[in-house]
Structures are given as structure tokens and as C-alpha cells.
Amino acid sequence: MSALAIDQMSWDEKLRIMEELWASLSREEGRLESPPWHEQALKETVARYEAGQEQPIDWADAKRQLRKRAE
């Protein structure tokens, strides 16, 4: 897929393609290696959650919120 084809896609089409790519990559998660900073970021998130400063959100709701911000 060329950059021109991507540029001509709608925002929703781009998001759907990203989701499909992520789903494909996730099926081979053993090949994925998290960057070194990721462990620290996860620890910070857990600490905020345990301190009551962060609440979990359903993934579908998170995607809706992100799409709304991008409008």
C-alpha cells in the first residue's frame, strides 16, 4: 500500500486498518518485544490505579473516545 493510498483514506478507514494490523500482529505476540521503557510505564499505571488515581476503561469505550478527540 502506498503512502498516497493511505493519504486518500478516510480517518475511519485508517483506524480500521490499524486495528486489523494490530490484530494480526497480536496473533504472533511471541515475536513482539516491548521496549525497555514500557515496563516502567506499566508500573506507573499500576501505581496510579492502586492509589485510586486511574480507573480502567472498556477498550470499545476507549476507541470511541479517541475517535471523538480526532474529529
Coordinates of N, CA, C and O in Angstrom, one line a residue:
M1 N 0.8 -1.2 0.0 CA 0.0 0.0 0.0 C 0.9 1.2 0.0 O 1.8 1.3 0.8
S2 N 0.6 2.1 -0.9 CA 1.4 3.3 -1.0 C 1.0 4.4 0.0 O -0.1 4.4 0.5
A3 N 1.9 5.3 0.2 CA 1.6 6.5 1.1 C 0.4 7.3 0.5 O -0.4 7.8 1.2
L4 N 0.4 7.4 -0.8 CA -0.7 8.1 -1.5 C -2.0 7.5 -1.2 O -3.0 8.2 -0.9
A5 N -2.1 6.2 -1.3 CA -3.3 5.4 -1.0 C -3.8 5.7 0.4 O -5.0 5.9 0.7
I6 N -2.8 5.7 1.4 CA -3.1 5.9 2.8 C -3.7 7.3 3.0 O -4.7 7.5 3.7
D7 N -3.0 8.3 2.3 CA -3.5 9.7 2.4 C -4.9 9.9 1.9 O -5.6 10.8 2.4
Q8 N -5.3 9.0 1.0 CA -6.6 9.2 0.4 C -7.7 8.5 1.2 O -8.9 8.6 0.9
M9 N -7.3 7.7 2.2 CA -8.3 7.0 3.1 C -8.9 8.0 4.1 O -8.3 8.9 4.5
S10 N -10.2 7.6 4.4 CA -10.8 8.4 5.5 C -10.2 8.1 6.8 O -9.5 7.1 7.0
W11 N -10.5 8.9 7.8 CA -10.0 8.7 9.2 C -10.5 7.3 9.7 O -9.7 6.6 10.2
D12 N -11.7 7.0 9.5 CA -12.3 5.7 9.9 C -11.6 4.6 9.2 O -11.4 3.5 9.9
E13 N -11.4 4.7 7.9 CA -10.7 3.6 7.2 C -9.3 3.4 7.8 O -8.9 2.2 8.0
K14 N -8.6 4.5 8.1 CA -7.2 4.3 8.6 C -7.3 3.6 10.0 O -6.5 2.8 10.3
L15 N -8.2 4.0 10.8 CA -8.4 3.4 12.1 C -8.7 1.9 12.0 O -8.1 1.0 12.7
R16 N -9.6 1.5 11.1 CA -9.9 0.1 10.9 C -8.7 -0.7 10.4 O -8.5 -1.8 10.9
I17 N -7.9 -0.1 9.5 CA -6.7 -0.8 9.0 C -5.8 -1.0 10.2 O -5.1 -2.0 10.3
M18 N -5.6 0.1 11.0 CA -4.7 -0.1 12.2 C -5.1 -1.2 13.1 O -4.3 -2.0 13.6
E19 N -6.5 -1.3 13.3 CA -7.0 -2.3 14.2 C -6.7 -3.7 13.6 O -6.4 -4.6 14.3
E20 N -6.9 -3.8 12.3 CA -6.7 -5.1 11.6 C -5.2 -5.5 11.7 O -4.9 -6.6 11.9
L21 N -4.3 -4.5 11.5 CA -2.9 -4.8 11.6 C -2.5 -5.2 13.0 O -1.8 -6.1 13.2
W22 N -3.1 -4.5 14.0 CA -2.7 -4.8 15.4 C -3.2 -6.3 15.7 O -2.5 -7.0 16.4
A23 N -4.4 -6.6 15.3 CA -5.0 -7.9 15.5 C -4.1 -9.0 14.9 O -3.8 -10.0 15.5
S24 N -3.6 -8.7 13.7 CA -2.7 -9.6 13.0 C -1.4 -9.8 13.8 O -0.9 -10.9 14.0
L25 N -0.8 -8.7 14.2 CA 0.4 -8.7 15.0 C 0.2 -9.4 16.3 O 1.1 -10.2 16.7
S26 N -0.9 -9.2 16.9 CA -1.2 -9.8 18.2 C -1.3 -11.3 18.2 O -1.0 -12.0 19.2
R27 N -1.6 -11.8 17.0 CA -1.7 -13.3 16.9 C -0.3 -13.9 17.0 O -0.2 -15.1 17.2
E28 N 0.7 -13.1 16.8 CA 2.1 -13.6 16.9 C 2.8 -12.8 18.0 O 4.0 -12.4 17.8
E29 N 2.2 -12.7 19.1 CA 2.7 -11.9 20.2 C 4.1 -12.3 20.7 O 4.8 -11.5 21.3
G30 N 4.4 -13.6 20.5 CA 5.7 -14.1 20.9 C 6.8 -13.4 20.2 O 8.0 -13.4 20.7
R31 N 6.5 -12.9 19.0 CA 7.6 -12.2 18.2 C 7.7 -10.7 18.6 O 8.7 -10.1 18.3
L32 N 6.8 -10.2 19.4 CA 6.8 -8.8 19.8 C 7.7 -8.7 21.1 O 7.6 -9.4 22.0
E33 N 8.5 -7.7 21.1 CA 9.3 -7.4 22.2 C 9.0 -5.9 22.7 O 9.2 -5.0 21.9
S34 N 8.6 -5.8 23.9 CA 8.3 -4.5 24.4 C 9.6 -3.7 24.6 O 10.7 -4.2 25.0
P35 N 9.6 -2.4 24.3 CA 10.8 -1.5 24.6 C 11.1 -1.4 26.0 O 10.2 -1.6 26.9
P36 N 12.3 -1.1 26.4 CA 12.7 -1.1 27.8 C 11.8 -0.1 28.7 O 11.5 -0.4 29.8
W37 N 11.4 1.0 28.1 CA 10.6 2.0 28.9 C 9.2 1.5 29.2 O 8.6 2.0 30.1
H38 N 8.7 0.5 28.5 CA 7.4 0.0 28.7 C 7.1 -0.6 30.1 O 6.0 -0.3 30.6
E39 N 8.0 -1.3 30.6 CA 7.8 -1.9 31.9 C 7.6 -0.8 33.0 O 6.8 -0.9 33.8
Q40 N 8.4 0.2 32.9 CA 8.3 1.4 33.8 C 7.0 2.1 33.7 O 6.3 2.4 34.7
A41 N 6.5 2.3 32.4 CA 5.2 2.9 32.2 C 4.1 2.1 32.8 O 3.2 2.6 33.4
L42 N 4.2 0.8 32.6 CA 3.2 -0.1 33.2 C 3.2 -0.1 34.7 O 2.1 0.0 35.4
K43 N 4.3 0.0 35.3 CA 4.4 0.1 36.8 C 3.8 1.4 37.3 O 3.1 1.4 38.3
E44 N 4.1 2.5 36.6 CA 3.5 3.8 37.0 C 2.0 3.7 36.8 O 1.3 4.3 37.7
T45 N 1.4 3.1 35.8 CA 0.0 3.0 35.6 C -0.6 2.1 36.8 O -1.6 2.5 37.3
V46 N 0.0 1.0 37.1 CA -0.5 0.2 38.2 C -0.5 1.0 39.5 O -1.4 0.9 40.3
A47 N 0.6 1.8 39.8 CA 0.7 2.6 41.0 C -0.5 3.6 41.0 O -1.1 3.8 42.1
R48 N -0.8 4.3 39.9 CA -1.9 5.2 39.9 C -3.2 4.5 40.1 O -4.0 5.0 40.8
Y49 N -3.4 3.3 39.5 CA -4.6 2.6 39.7 C -4.8 2.2 41.2 O -5.8 2.4 41.8
E50 N -3.7 1.7 41.8 CA -3.8 1.3 43.2 C -4.0 2.4 44.1 O -4.6 2.3 45.2
A51 N -3.6 3.6 43.7 CA -3.8 4.8 44.5 C -5.1 5.5 44.3 O -5.5 6.5 44.8
G52 N -5.9 4.8 43.4 CA -7.2 5.4 43.1 C -7.2 6.6 42.1 O -8.2 7.3 42.0
Q53 N -6.1 6.8 41.5 CA -6.0 7.9 40.6 C -6.2 7.6 39.1 O -6.2 8.5 38.3
E54 N -6.5 6.3 38.8 CA -6.7 5.9 37.5 C -7.8 4.8 37.5 O -7.7 3.9 38.3
Q55 N -8.7 4.8 36.6 CA -9.7 3.8 36.5 C -9.7 3.1 35.2 O -9.4 3.7 34.2
P56 N -9.9 1.8 35.2 CA -9.9 1.1 33.9 C -11.1 1.6 33.0 O -12.1 2.0 33.5
I57 N -10.9 1.4 31.7 CA -11.9 1.8 30.8 C -12.0 0.6 29.7 O -11.0 0.0 29.3
D58 N -13.3 0.3 29.4 CA -13.5 -0.7 28.3 C -12.8 -0.3 27.0 O -12.9 0.9 26.7
W59 N -12.2 -1.2 26.3 CA -11.5 -0.9 25.1 C -12.4 -0.3 24.1 O -12.0 0.6 23.4
A60 N -13.6 -0.8 23.9 CA -14.5 -0.2 22.9 C -14.8 1.3 23.3 O -14.9 2.1 22.4
D61 N -15.0 1.6 24.6 CA -15.2 3.0 25.0 C -14.0 3.8 24.8 O -14.1 5.0 24.3
A62 N -12.8 3.3 25.0 CA -11.6 4.0 24.8 C -11.4 4.3 23.3 O -11.1 5.5 23.0
K63 N -11.7 3.4 22.4 CA -11.6 3.7 21.0 C -12.6 4.8 20.6 O -12.3 5.7 19.8
R64 N -13.9 4.7 21.1 CA -14.8 5.8 20.8 C -14.3 7.1 21.3 O -14.5 8.1 20.5
Q65 N -13.8 7.2 22.5 CA -13.2 8.5 23.0 C -12.1 9.0 22.1 O -12.0 10.2 21.8
L66 N -11.2 8.1 21.7 CA -10.1 8.5 20.8 C -10.6 9.0 19.5 O -10.1 10.0 18.9
R67 N -11.6 8.3 18.9 CA -12.2 8.7 17.6 C -12.8 10.1 17.8 O -12.7 10.9 16.9
K68 N -13.5 10.3 18.9 CA -14.2 11.6 19.1 C -13.2 12.7 19.2 O -13.4 13.8 18.6
R69 N -12.0 12.5 19.9 CA -11.0 13.5 20.0 C -10.4 13.9 18.7 O -10.0 15.0 18.4
A70 N -10.4 12.9 17.7 CA -9.7 13.1 16.4 C -10.6 13.8 15.5 O -10.2 14.3 14.4
E71 N -11.9 14.0 15.8 CA -12.8 14.6 14.9 C -12.6 16.1 14.8 O -12.1 16.8 15.6

